[in-house]
PDB file of C-alpha atoms and ligand atoms in Angstrom:
ATOM      1  CA  MET A1427      -0.028  -0.283   0.020  1.00  0.00           C
ATOM      2  CA  THR A1428       1.077   3.430  -0.690  1.00  0.00           C
ATOM      3  CA  ARG A1429       2.606   5.334   2.337  1.00  0.00           C
ATOM      4  CA  HIS A1430       2.485   9.019   2.705  1.00  0.00           C
ATOM      5  CA  PHE A1431       3.816  11.609   4.925  1.00  0.00           C
ATOM      6  CA  LEU A1432       1.679  14.712   5.406  1.00  0.00           C
ATOM      7  CA  THR A1433       1.638  15.615   9.086  1.00  0.00           C
ATOM      8  CA  GLY A1434       4.093  12.878  10.611  1.00  0.00           C
ATOM      9  CA  THR A1435       1.796  11.323  12.446  1.00  0.00           C
ATOM     10  CA  GLU A1436       1.451   8.707   9.704  1.00  0.00           C
ATOM     11  CA  LEU A1437       4.227   7.148  11.682  1.00  0.00           C
ATOM     12  CA  SER A1438       4.289   4.528  14.518  1.00  0.00           C
ATOM     13  CA  ALA A1439       6.293   5.648  17.429  1.00  0.00           C
ATOM     14  CA  PRO A1440       8.333   2.451  16.801  1.00  0.00           C
ATOM     15  CA  GLU A1441       8.698   3.520  13.062  1.00  0.00           C
ATOM     16  CA  LEU A1442       9.517   6.973  14.036  1.00  0.00           C
ATOM     17  CA  ASP A1443      12.668   5.726  16.343  1.00  0.00           C
ATOM     18  CA  ALA A1444      13.813   3.643  13.592  1.00  0.00           C
ATOM     19  CA  LEU A1445      13.846   6.399  11.088  1.00  0.00           C
ATOM     20  CA  ILE A1446      15.620   8.812  13.396  1.00  0.00           C
ATOM     21  CA  GLU A1447      18.233   5.738  13.830  1.00  0.00           C
ATOM     22  CA  ARG A1448      18.524   5.314  10.065  1.00  0.00           C
ATOM     23  CA  SER A1449      19.176   8.650   9.632  1.00  0.00           C
ATOM     24  CA  ALA A1450      22.205   8.946  11.993  1.00  0.00           C
ATOM     25  CA  GLN A1451      23.535   5.938  10.046  1.00  0.00           C
ATOM     26  CA  LEU A1452      23.137   8.184   6.495  1.00  0.00           C
ATOM     27  CA  LYS A1453      24.453  10.768   7.898  1.00  0.00           C
ATOM     28  CA  ALA A1454      27.741   8.626   9.073  1.00  0.00           C
ATOM     29  CA  GLU A1455      28.055   6.957   5.840  1.00  0.00           C
ATOM     30  CA  PRO A1456      26.152   9.615   3.641  1.00  0.00           C
ATOM     31  CA  LEU A1457      26.503   7.226   0.338  1.00  0.00           C
ATOM     32  CA  SER A1458      25.854   3.863   1.392  1.00  0.00           C
ATOM     33  CA  SER A1459      22.175   3.779   0.185  1.00  0.00           C
ATOM     34  CA  ARG A1460      21.216   3.270  -3.253  1.00  0.00           C
ATOM     35  CA  ALA A1461      17.703   3.101  -2.549  1.00  0.00           C
ATOM     36  CA  LEU A1462      16.756   5.616  -5.395  1.00  0.00           C
ATOM     37  CA  ALA A1463      18.828   4.423  -7.992  1.00  0.00           C
ATOM     38  CA  GLY A1464      17.605   4.553 -11.492  1.00  0.00           C
ATOM     39  CA  ALA A1465      14.367   6.596  -9.908  1.00  0.00           C
ATOM     40  CA  SER A1466      13.119  10.519 -10.513  1.00  0.00           C
ATOM     41  CA  VAL A1467      11.569  12.287  -7.491  1.00  0.00           C
ATOM     42  CA  ALA A1468       9.312  15.118  -8.335  1.00  0.00           C
ATOM     43  CA  LEU A1469       9.700  18.244  -5.891  1.00  0.00           C
ATOM     44  CA  ILE A1470       7.012  20.447  -6.260  1.00  0.00           C
ATOM     45  CA  PHE A1471       7.509  24.326  -5.028  1.00  0.00           C
ATOM     46  CA  GLU A1472       4.369  26.578  -4.856  1.00  0.00           C
ATOM     47  CA  LYS A1473       6.550  28.807  -2.272  1.00  0.00           C
ATOM     48  CA  PRO A1474      10.067  29.799  -2.042  1.00  0.00           C
ATOM     49  CA  SER A1475      12.424  27.676  -0.004  1.00  0.00           C
ATOM     50  CA  THR A1476      16.624  27.157   0.711  1.00  0.00           C
ATOM     51  CA  ARG A1477      17.113  24.289   2.750  1.00  0.00           C
ATOM     52  CA  THR A1478      14.100  22.213   1.886  1.00  0.00           C
ATOM     53  CA  ARG A1479      14.886  22.498  -1.842  1.00  0.00           C
ATOM     54  CA  LEU A1480      18.510  21.759  -1.106  1.00  0.00           C
ATOM     55  CA  SER A1481      18.567  19.088   1.155  1.00  0.00           C
ATOM     56  CA  PHE A1482      15.889  17.244  -0.859  1.00  0.00           C
ATOM     57  CA  GLU A1483      17.817  17.766  -4.350  1.00  0.00           C
ATOM     58  CA  ALA A1484      20.955  16.981  -2.546  1.00  0.00           C
ATOM     59  CA  GLY A1485      19.659  14.080  -0.576  1.00  0.00           C
ATOM     60  CA  VAL A1486      18.173  12.521  -3.657  1.00  0.00           C
ATOM     61  CA  HIS A1487      21.059  12.694  -5.605  1.00  0.00           C
ATOM     62  CA  GLU A1488      22.923  10.859  -2.803  1.00  0.00           C
ATOM     63  CA  LEU A1489      20.226   7.962  -2.763  1.00  0.00           C
ATOM     64  CA  GLY A1490      21.572   7.425  -6.689  1.00  0.00           C
ATOM     65  CA  GLY A1491      18.396   9.176  -7.749  1.00  0.00           C
ATOM     66  CA  HIS A1492      17.382  11.939  -9.695  1.00  0.00           C
ATOM     67  CA  ALA A1493      15.509  15.061  -8.429  1.00  0.00           C
ATOM     68  CA  LEU A1494      12.936  17.112 -10.915  1.00  0.00           C
ATOM     69  CA  VAL A1495      12.291  20.540  -9.090  1.00  0.00           C
ATOM     70  CA  LEU A1496       9.277  22.221 -10.318  1.00  0.00           C
ATOM     71  CA  ARG A1497       7.940  25.236  -9.522  1.00  0.00           C
ATOM     72  CA  SER A1498       3.969  25.501  -9.675  1.00  0.00           C
ATOM     73  CA  ASP A1499       4.072  27.875 -12.932  1.00  0.00           C
ATOM     74  CA  ASP A1500       5.936  25.361 -14.914  1.00  0.00           C
ATOM     75  CA  LEU A1501       3.106  23.242 -14.573  1.00  0.00           C
ATOM     76  CA  GLN A1502      -0.114  23.136 -16.323  1.00  0.00           C
ATOM     77  CA  LEU A1503      -1.366  23.553 -13.035  1.00  0.00           C
ATOM     78  CA  SER A1504      -1.100  27.085 -13.597  1.00  0.00           C
ATOM     79  CA  ARG A1505      -3.295  27.231 -16.165  1.00  0.00           C
ATOM     80  CA  GLY A1506      -5.979  25.055 -14.524  1.00  0.00           C
ATOM     81  CA  GLU A1507      -5.282  21.247 -15.027  1.00  0.00           C
ATOM     82  CA  SER A1508      -6.366  19.071 -12.138  1.00  0.00           C
ATOM     83  CA  LEU A1509      -4.929  18.231  -9.044  1.00  0.00           C
ATOM     84  CA  ARG A1510      -6.094  14.681  -9.782  1.00  0.00           C
ATOM     85  CA  ASP A1511      -4.791  14.526 -13.286  1.00  0.00           C
ATOM     86  CA  THR A1512      -1.554  15.832 -12.148  1.00  0.00           C
ATOM     87  CA  ALA A1513      -0.925  13.356  -9.458  1.00  0.00           C
ATOM     88  CA  LEU A1514      -2.146  10.515 -12.011  1.00  0.00           C
ATOM     89  CA  VAL A1515       0.527  11.653 -14.560  1.00  0.00           C
ATOM     90  CA  LEU A1516       3.708  12.100 -11.805  1.00  0.00           C
ATOM     91  CA  SER A1517       2.734   8.811 -10.445  1.00  0.00           C
ATOM     92  CA  ARG A1518       3.516   7.087 -14.153  1.00  0.00           C
ATOM     93  CA  HIS A1519       7.078   8.938 -13.837  1.00  0.00           C
ATOM     94  CA  VAL A1520       8.579   9.439 -10.704  1.00  0.00           C
ATOM     95  CA  ALA A1521       8.754   7.324  -7.647  1.00  0.00           C
ATOM     96  CA  ALA A1522       7.923   9.807  -4.750  1.00  0.00           C
ATOM     97  CA  LEU A1523       6.511  13.360  -4.983  1.00  0.00           C
ATOM     98  CA  GLY A1524       7.176  16.341  -2.693  1.00  0.00           C
ATOM     99  CA  VAL A1525       5.328  19.289  -2.606  1.00  0.00           C
ATOM    100  CA  ARG A1526       5.227  22.574  -0.716  1.00  0.00           C
ATOM    101  CA  THR A1527       2.392  24.388  -1.017  1.00  0.00           C
ATOM    102  CA  GLY A1528      -0.046  26.862   1.027  1.00  0.00           C
ATOM    103  CA  PRO A1529      -3.544  24.638   1.859  1.00  0.00           C
ATOM    104  CA  ASP A1530      -3.589  21.099   3.310  1.00  0.00           C
ATOM    105  CA  THR A1531      -6.329  20.155   0.827  1.00  0.00           C
ATOM    106  CA  VAL A1532      -4.048  20.516  -1.801  1.00  0.00           C
ATOM    107  CA  LEU A1533      -2.003  17.536  -0.055  1.00  0.00           C
ATOM    108  CA  ARG A1534      -4.895  15.502   0.688  1.00  0.00           C
ATOM    109  CA  GLU A1535      -6.862  15.564  -2.972  1.00  0.00           C
ATOM    110  CA  LEU A1536      -3.064  14.696  -4.604  1.00  0.00           C
ATOM    111  CA  VAL A1537      -2.566  11.621  -2.034  1.00  0.00           C
ATOM    112  CA  GLN A1538      -6.190  10.504  -3.568  1.00  0.00           C
ATOM    113  CA  TYR A1539      -5.090   9.906  -6.837  1.00  0.00           C
ATOM    114  CA  ALA A1540      -1.379   9.500  -6.471  1.00  0.00           C
ATOM    115  CA  SER A1541       0.032   5.816  -6.368  1.00  0.00           C
ATOM    116  CA  ILE A1542       3.776   7.173  -5.112  1.00  0.00           C
ATOM    117  CA  PRO A1543       4.420   8.448  -1.782  1.00  0.00           C
ATOM    118  CA  VAL A1544       3.298  12.258  -1.649  1.00  0.00           C
ATOM    119  CA  ILE A1545       5.219  14.182   1.458  1.00  0.00           C
ATOM    120  CA  ASN A1546       4.864  17.424   2.886  1.00  0.00           C
ATOM    121  CA  MET A1547       7.282  19.593   2.199  1.00  0.00           C
ATOM    122  CA  LEU A1548       5.783  22.534   4.354  1.00  0.00           C
ATOM    123  CA  SER A1549       1.758  23.356   4.696  1.00  0.00           C
ATOM    124  CA  ALA A1550      -0.079  26.013   5.784  1.00  0.00           C
ATOM    125  CA  LEU A1551      -0.777  23.420   8.928  1.00  0.00           C
ATOM    126  CA  HIS A1552       2.494  20.985   9.228  1.00  0.00           C
ATOM    127  CA  HIS A1553       5.901  20.941   8.599  1.00  0.00           C
ATOM    128  CA  PRO A1554       6.770  17.319   9.268  1.00  0.00           C
ATOM    129  CA  CYS A1555      10.015  17.085   7.426  1.00  0.00           C
ATOM    130  CA  GLN A1556      11.522  19.968   9.684  1.00  0.00           C
ATOM    131  CA  ALA A1557      10.284  18.170  13.032  1.00  0.00           C
ATOM    132  CA  LEU A1558      12.401  14.918  11.892  1.00  0.00           C
ATOM    133  CA  ALA A1559      15.391  17.080  11.620  1.00  0.00           C
ATOM    134  CA  ASP A1560      14.536  18.552  14.910  1.00  0.00           C
ATOM    135  CA  LEU A1561      14.154  15.543  16.463  1.00  0.00           C
ATOM    136  CA  LEU A1562      17.596  13.984  15.042  1.00  0.00           C
ATOM    137  CA  THR A1563      19.460  17.206  16.168  1.00  0.00           C
ATOM    138  CA  ILE A1564      18.156  16.918  19.803  1.00  0.00           C
ATOM    139  CA  ARG A1565      19.095  13.243  19.964  1.00  0.00           C
ATOM    140  CA  GLU A1566      22.563  13.615  18.529  1.00  0.00           C
ATOM    141  CA  THR A1567      22.774  16.604  21.235  1.00  0.00           C
ATOM    142  CA  ARG A1568      21.430  15.222  24.474  1.00  0.00           C
ATOM    143  CA  GLY A1569      21.897  11.281  23.913  1.00  0.00           C
ATOM    144  CA  THR A1570      18.147  10.686  24.266  1.00  0.00           C
ATOM    145  CA  LEU A1571      14.559  11.841  22.811  1.00  0.00           C
ATOM    146  CA  GLU A1572      12.481  10.400  26.148  1.00  0.00           C
ATOM    147  CA  GLY A1573      11.901  13.014  28.720  1.00  0.00           C
ATOM    148  CA  VAL A1574      13.691  16.168  27.106  1.00  0.00           C
ATOM    149  CA  ARG A1575      11.610  19.000  27.796  1.00  0.00           C
ATOM    150  CA  LEU A1576      11.383  21.146  24.610  1.00  0.00           C
ATOM    151  CA  ALA A1577       9.779  25.343  24.846  1.00  0.00           C
ATOM    152  CA  TYR A1578       8.502  26.585  21.433  1.00  0.00           C
ATOM    153  CA  ILE A1579       8.708  30.096  22.221  1.00  0.00           C
ATOM    154  CA  GLY A1580       6.492  32.234  19.630  1.00  0.00           C
ATOM    155  CA  ASP A1581       3.545  31.817  17.018  1.00  0.00           C
ATOM    156  CA  GLY A1582       1.703  28.920  17.272  1.00  0.00           C
ATOM    157  CA  ASN A1583       2.040  27.799  13.674  1.00  0.00           C
ATOM    158  CA  ASN A1584       2.943  25.086  11.136  1.00  0.00           C
ATOM    159  CA  VAL A1585       6.431  24.536  12.647  1.00  0.00           C
ATOM    160  CA  ALA A1586       5.171  24.665  16.176  1.00  0.00           C
ATOM    161  CA  ARG A1587       2.336  22.111  15.534  1.00  0.00           C
ATOM    162  CA  SER A1588       4.686  19.512  13.859  1.00  0.00           C
ATOM    163  CA  LEU A1589       7.219  19.409  16.724  1.00  0.00           C
ATOM    164  CA  ALA A1590       4.289  19.007  19.112  1.00  0.00           C
ATOM    165  CA  LEU A1591       2.962  15.753  17.225  1.00  0.00           C
ATOM    166  CA  LEU A1592       6.020  14.358  15.967  1.00  0.00           C
ATOM    167  CA  GLY A1593       7.859  15.723  19.223  1.00  0.00           C
ATOM    168  CA  GLY A1594       5.219  13.933  21.481  1.00  0.00           C
ATOM    169  CA  LEU A1595       5.151  10.812  19.531  1.00  0.00           C
ATOM    170  CA  ALA A1596       8.667  10.494  19.842  1.00  0.00           C
ATOM    171  CA  GLY A1597       8.792  11.054  23.589  1.00  0.00           C
ATOM    172  CA  LEU A1598       9.428  15.064  23.930  1.00  0.00           C
ATOM    173  CA  ASP A1599       7.486  17.095  26.527  1.00  0.00           C
ATOM    174  CA  VAL A1600       6.713  20.217  24.685  1.00  0.00           C
ATOM    175  CA  ALA A1601       5.517  23.677  25.726  1.00  0.00           C
ATOM    176  CA  VAL A1602       4.478  25.840  23.642  1.00  0.00           C
ATOM    177  CA  ALA A1603       4.275  29.939  24.552  1.00  0.00           C
ATOM    178  CA  SER A1604       2.721  31.996  22.066  1.00  0.00           C
ATOM    179  CA  PRO A1605       0.607  34.835  22.419  1.00  0.00           C
ATOM    180  CA  GLU A1606      -3.322  34.939  23.127  1.00  0.00           C
ATOM    181  CA  GLY A1607      -4.646  34.374  19.536  1.00  0.00           C
ATOM    182  CA  ARG A1608      -1.837  32.860  18.399  1.00  0.00           C
ATOM    183  CA  SER A1609      -1.644  29.799  19.941  1.00  0.00           C
ATOM    184  CA  LEU A1610      -1.608  26.311  18.897  1.00  0.00           C
ATOM    185  CA  GLU A1611      -5.479  24.446  19.469  1.00  0.00           C
ATOM    186  CA  ALA A1612      -5.864  23.653  22.481  1.00  0.00           C
ATOM    187  CA  ASP A1613      -7.738  20.658  21.574  1.00  0.00           C
ATOM    188  CA  LEU A1614      -4.331  19.100  19.718  1.00  0.00           C
ATOM    189  CA  ALA A1615      -4.656  15.489  19.917  1.00  0.00           C
ATOM    190  CA  LEU A1616      -0.906  13.802  20.018  1.00  0.00           C
ATOM    191  CA  PRO A1617      -1.053  10.266  18.230  1.00  0.00           C
ATOM    192  CA  HIS A1618      -2.508   7.614  20.301  1.00  0.00           C
ATOM    193  CA  ASP A1619       0.938   5.944  20.499  1.00  0.00           C
ATOM    194  CA  ALA A1620       2.427   9.526  22.030  1.00  0.00           C
ATOM    195  CA  ARG A1621       5.191   8.769  24.938  1.00  0.00           C
ATOM    196  CA  GLY A1622       5.663  12.720  25.312  1.00  0.00           C
ATOM    197  CA  SER A1623       3.082  15.504  26.054  1.00  0.00           C
ATOM    198  CA  LEU A1624       2.048  18.869  25.303  1.00  0.00           C
ATOM    199  CA  THR A1625       1.185  21.689  27.276  1.00  0.00           C
ATOM    200  CA  LEU A1626       0.257  25.200  26.193  1.00  0.00           C
ATOM    201  CA  TYR A1627       1.400  28.571  27.729  1.00  0.00           C
ATOM    202  CA  THR A1628       1.167  32.366  27.265  1.00  0.00           C
ATOM    203  CA  ASP A1629       4.000  32.989  29.583  1.00  0.00           C
ATOM    204  CA  PRO A1630       7.218  32.627  27.711  1.00  0.00           C
ATOM    205  CA  LEU A1631       9.354  32.719  30.899  1.00  0.00           C
ATOM    206  CA  GLU A1632       6.773  29.655  32.323  1.00  0.00           C
ATOM    207  CA  ALA A1633       7.443  27.676  29.499  1.00  0.00           C
ATOM    208  CA  ALA A1634      11.354  27.807  28.979  1.00  0.00           C
ATOM    209  CA  SER A1635      11.692  27.276  32.852  1.00  0.00           C
ATOM    210  CA  GLY A1636      13.998  24.107  33.218  1.00  0.00           C
ATOM    211  CA  ALA A1637      13.653  23.438  29.427  1.00  0.00           C
ATOM    212  CA  ASP A1638      16.309  21.614  27.952  1.00  0.00           C
ATOM    213  CA  VAL A1639      15.837  23.154  24.371  1.00  0.00           C
ATOM    214  CA  LEU A1640      14.255  26.158  23.214  1.00  0.00           C
ATOM    215  CA  TYR A1641      12.910  26.603  19.533  1.00  0.00           C
ATOM    216  CA  THR A1642      11.473  29.365  17.680  1.00  0.00           C
ATOM    217  CA  ASP A1643      10.253  30.462  14.222  1.00  0.00           C
ATOM    218  CA  VAL A1644       9.838  33.492  12.142  1.00  0.00           C
ATOM    219  CA  TRP A1645       7.251  36.009  13.896  1.00  0.00           C
ATOM    220  CA  VAL A1646       5.686  36.512  10.178  1.00  0.00           C
ATOM    221  CA  SER A1647       5.037  33.358   8.349  1.00  0.00           C
ATOM    222  CA  MET A1648       5.383  32.942   4.192  1.00  0.00           C
ATOM    223  CA  GLY A1649       1.821  34.255   2.687  1.00  0.00           C
ATOM    224  CA  GLU A1650       0.353  35.098   6.464  1.00  0.00           C
ATOM    225  CA  GLU A1651      -2.300  37.726   5.886  1.00  0.00           C
ATOM    226  CA  VAL A1652      -1.463  39.702   8.894  1.00  0.00           C
ATOM    227  CA  ASP A1653      -0.437  43.157   9.660  1.00  0.00           C
ATOM    228  CA  PRO A1654       3.130  42.266   9.882  1.00  0.00           C
ATOM    229  CA  ALA A1655       3.674  45.382  12.265  1.00  0.00           C
ATOM    230  CA  ARG A1656       0.938  44.457  14.778  1.00  0.00           C
ATOM    231  CA  LEU A1657       2.122  40.616  14.804  1.00  0.00           C
ATOM    232  CA  ARG A1658       5.752  41.782  15.503  1.00  0.00           C
ATOM    233  CA  LYS A1659       4.503  44.194  18.741  1.00  0.00           C
ATOM    234  CA  GLU A1660       2.583  40.898  19.930  1.00  0.00           C
ATOM    235  CA  LEU A1661       5.611  38.899  19.458  1.00  0.00           C
ATOM    236  CA  GLU A1662       7.790  41.250  21.165  1.00  0.00           C
ATOM    237  CA  PRO A1663       8.327  39.519  24.593  1.00  0.00           C
ATOM    238  CA  TYR A1664       8.476  35.830  22.478  1.00  0.00           C
ATOM    239  CA  ARG A1665      12.604  36.223  21.834  1.00  0.00           C
ATOM    240  CA  ILE A1666      15.074  33.942  22.404  1.00  0.00           C
ATOM    241  CA  ASP A1667      17.942  35.819  24.040  1.00  0.00           C
ATOM    242  CA  ASP A1668      20.422  34.640  26.544  1.00  0.00           C
ATOM    243  CA  ALA A1669      18.404  36.026  29.553  1.00  0.00           C
ATOM    244  CA  LEU A1670      15.926  32.875  28.005  1.00  0.00           C
ATOM    245  CA  LEU A1671      18.320  30.670  27.783  1.00  0.00           C
ATOM    246  CA  ASP A1672      19.634  31.045  31.570  1.00  0.00           C
ATOM    247  CA  ARG A1673      16.367  30.716  32.854  1.00  0.00           C
ATOM    248  CA  ALA A1674      16.321  27.185  30.832  1.00  0.00           C
ATOM    249  CA  ALA A1675      18.068  23.767  32.289  1.00  0.00           C
ATOM    250  CA  PRO A1676      21.838  24.295  32.637  1.00  0.00           C
ATOM    251  CA  GLY A1677      23.206  23.092  28.977  1.00  0.00           C
ATOM    252  CA  ALA A1678      19.950  24.241  27.267  1.00  0.00           C
ATOM    253  CA  PHE A1679      20.425  25.119  23.888  1.00  0.00           C
ATOM    254  CA  ALA A1680      18.676  26.908  20.674  1.00  0.00           C
ATOM    255  CA  LEU A1681      16.762  25.698  17.944  1.00  0.00           C
ATOM    256  CA  HIS A1682      15.365  27.478  15.190  1.00  0.00           C
ATOM    257  CA  CYS A1683      14.004  26.195  11.581  1.00  0.00           C
ATOM    258  CA  LEU A1684      15.378  29.153   9.803  1.00  0.00           C
ATOM    259  CA  PRO A1685      15.207  31.563   7.899  1.00  0.00           C
ATOM    260  CA  ALA A1686      15.807  33.565  11.085  1.00  0.00           C
ATOM    261  CA  HIS A1687      15.296  37.261  11.433  1.00  0.00           C
ATOM    262  CA  PRO A1688      18.344  38.252  13.743  1.00  0.00           C
ATOM    263  CA  GLY A1689      17.187  40.738  16.418  1.00  0.00           C
ATOM    264  CA  GLU A1690      13.247  39.752  15.984  1.00  0.00           C
ATOM    265  CA  GLU A1691      12.807  36.248  17.226  1.00  0.00           C
ATOM    266  CA  ILE A1692      15.952  35.203  18.232  1.00  0.00           C
ATOM    267  CA  THR A1693      19.046  37.595  18.938  1.00  0.00           C
ATOM    268  CA  ALA A1694      22.373  37.205  16.890  1.00  0.00           C
ATOM    269  CA  GLU A1695      24.382  36.504  20.196  1.00  0.00           C
ATOM    270  CA  VAL A1696      22.313  33.168  20.394  1.00  0.00           C
ATOM    271  CA  LEU A1697      21.795  32.346  16.516  1.00  0.00           C
ATOM    272  CA  TYR A1698      25.957  32.558  16.153  1.00  0.00           C
ATOM    273  CA  GLY A1699      26.953  31.634  19.405  1.00  0.00           C
ATOM    274  CA  ASP A1700      27.812  28.328  21.343  1.00  0.00           C
ATOM    275  CA  ARG A1701      24.366  27.514  22.966  1.00  0.00           C
ATOM    276  CA  GLN A1702      22.622  26.591  19.711  1.00  0.00           C
ATOM    277  CA  ARG A1703      22.651  23.513  17.466  1.00  0.00           C
ATOM    278  CA  ILE A1704      21.193  25.660  14.243  1.00  0.00           C
ATOM    279  CA  TRP A1705      23.249  24.703  11.914  1.00  0.00           C
ATOM    280  CA  ASP A1706      23.495  21.232  12.699  1.00  0.00           C
ATOM    281  CA  GLN A1707      19.752  21.378  12.592  1.00  0.00           C
ATOM    282  CA  ALA A1708      19.675  22.629   9.170  1.00  0.00           C
ATOM    283  CA  GLU A1709      22.259  20.293   7.945  1.00  0.00           C
ATOM    284  CA  ASN A1710      19.793  17.609   9.312  1.00  0.00           C
ATOM    285  CA  ARG A1711      16.996  18.003   7.074  1.00  0.00           C
ATOM    286  CA  ARG A1712      18.958  16.286   4.633  1.00  0.00           C
ATOM    287  CA  HIS A1713      19.641  13.020   6.294  1.00  0.00           C
ATOM    288  CA  VAL A1714      16.319  12.483   7.902  1.00  0.00           C
ATOM    289  CA  GLN A1715      14.538  13.206   4.282  1.00  0.00           C
ATOM    290  CA  LYS A1716      16.653  10.357   3.143  1.00  0.00           C
ATOM    291  CA  ALA A1717      16.134   7.759   5.601  1.00  0.00           C
ATOM    292  CA  LEU A1718      12.154   9.078   4.928  1.00  0.00           C
ATOM    293  CA  LEU A1719      12.687   8.515   1.452  1.00  0.00           C
ATOM    294  CA  GLU A1720      14.249   5.130   1.518  1.00  0.00           C
ATOM    295  CA  LEU A1721      10.887   3.753   3.934  1.00  0.00           C
ATOM    296  CA  LEU A1722       8.301   5.511   1.787  1.00  0.00           C
ATOM    297  CA  VAL A1723       9.816   4.264  -1.396  1.00  0.00           C
ATOM    298  CA  GLY A1724      10.972   0.993  -0.383  1.00  0.00           C
ATOM    299  CA  ALA A1725       7.479   0.539   1.216  1.00  0.00           C
ATOM    300  CA  ASN A1726       6.101   1.443  -2.346  1.00  0.00           C
ATOM    301  CA  GLY A1727       8.030  -1.350  -3.837  1.00  0.00           C
ATOM    302  CA  CYS A1728      10.439   0.511  -5.547  1.00  0.00           C
ATOM    303  CA  ASP A1729      13.243  -0.509  -3.025  1.00  0.00           C
ATOM    304  CA  THR A1730      16.328  -1.167  -5.244  1.00  0.00           C
ATOM    305  CA  ARG A1731      18.930  -1.527  -2.365  1.00  0.00           C
TER     306      ARG A1731
HETATM  307  N1   CP B 107      13.219  25.435   7.593  1.00  0.00           N
HETATM  308  C1   CP B 107      12.642  25.707   5.822  1.00  0.00           C
HETATM  309  O1   CP B 107      11.884  24.392   5.623  1.00  0.00           O
HETATM  310  O2   CP B 107      13.575  26.211   5.191  1.00  0.00           O
HETATM  311  P1   CP B 107      13.709  26.512   3.761  1.00  0.00           P
HETATM  312  O3   CP B 107      11.821  27.766   3.576  1.00  0.00           O
HETATM  313  O4   CP B 107      14.269  27.553   3.290  1.00  0.00           O
HETATM  314  O5   CP B 107      13.060  25.810   3.210  1.00  0.00           O
END
């Protein structure tokens, strides 16, 4: 059966553990897998990207495959061809499809008709590939995921939601601190086999207190229809700086999915300092996505290893 990766919760807890372990192996030996030899992967970008494009394109190459990077305005989609017909045709040519889009309904419609794995490379509600890289980075630094306390400080957006879902599944205790009206939904349900927890706060100091990891994202996300000046004012107290790291547990470090706006959601001192793993985190996108492609394409009957 074709497996997809839209929210990340398609994985069971043991599968997530195995994927993070496999990512670490692929990081140690980047050219050890030929899982995509002779195969192509289509990557459709309806929004800009630096890390996602680089890491998928380089990762597919390292697995022996060929990445087809397509902007939506390169495709007949931009002239009204349906998602159904696009999915049917792509399924005849490539082994997997990555999509960066706005509405999650686009992804859900594609999986209805695709006979190849569809991977969410960022949507309005989820960014699960980013969360995989976050988990690998935390495991590398802390040696474990179970019981690690992560505090996400800022807008309750797609990155926060994916961290809550996949972090909870992996055993993290996730705290999310956001201003009133910008928080994650109070009834966000963790997967049934989640081993961690999710707690919502409005006070960033309370969330950060005793945390092992502080995490943030840009204050104004791509395509958001908001007054940016008003949002920046609301989020002003939700900045990761040295003082907030001092409130966290000894040895705590900062993560950021990037791109960053130094001086807004994170200070330059933290972004480029010793108490962060942000640049490892950016690299880890490639390793986790390679493990994900191995899993999904292999499960779809195209395993050529
Ligand atoms: N973190 C992330 O997805 O970066 P890009 O938007 O550059 O792909």
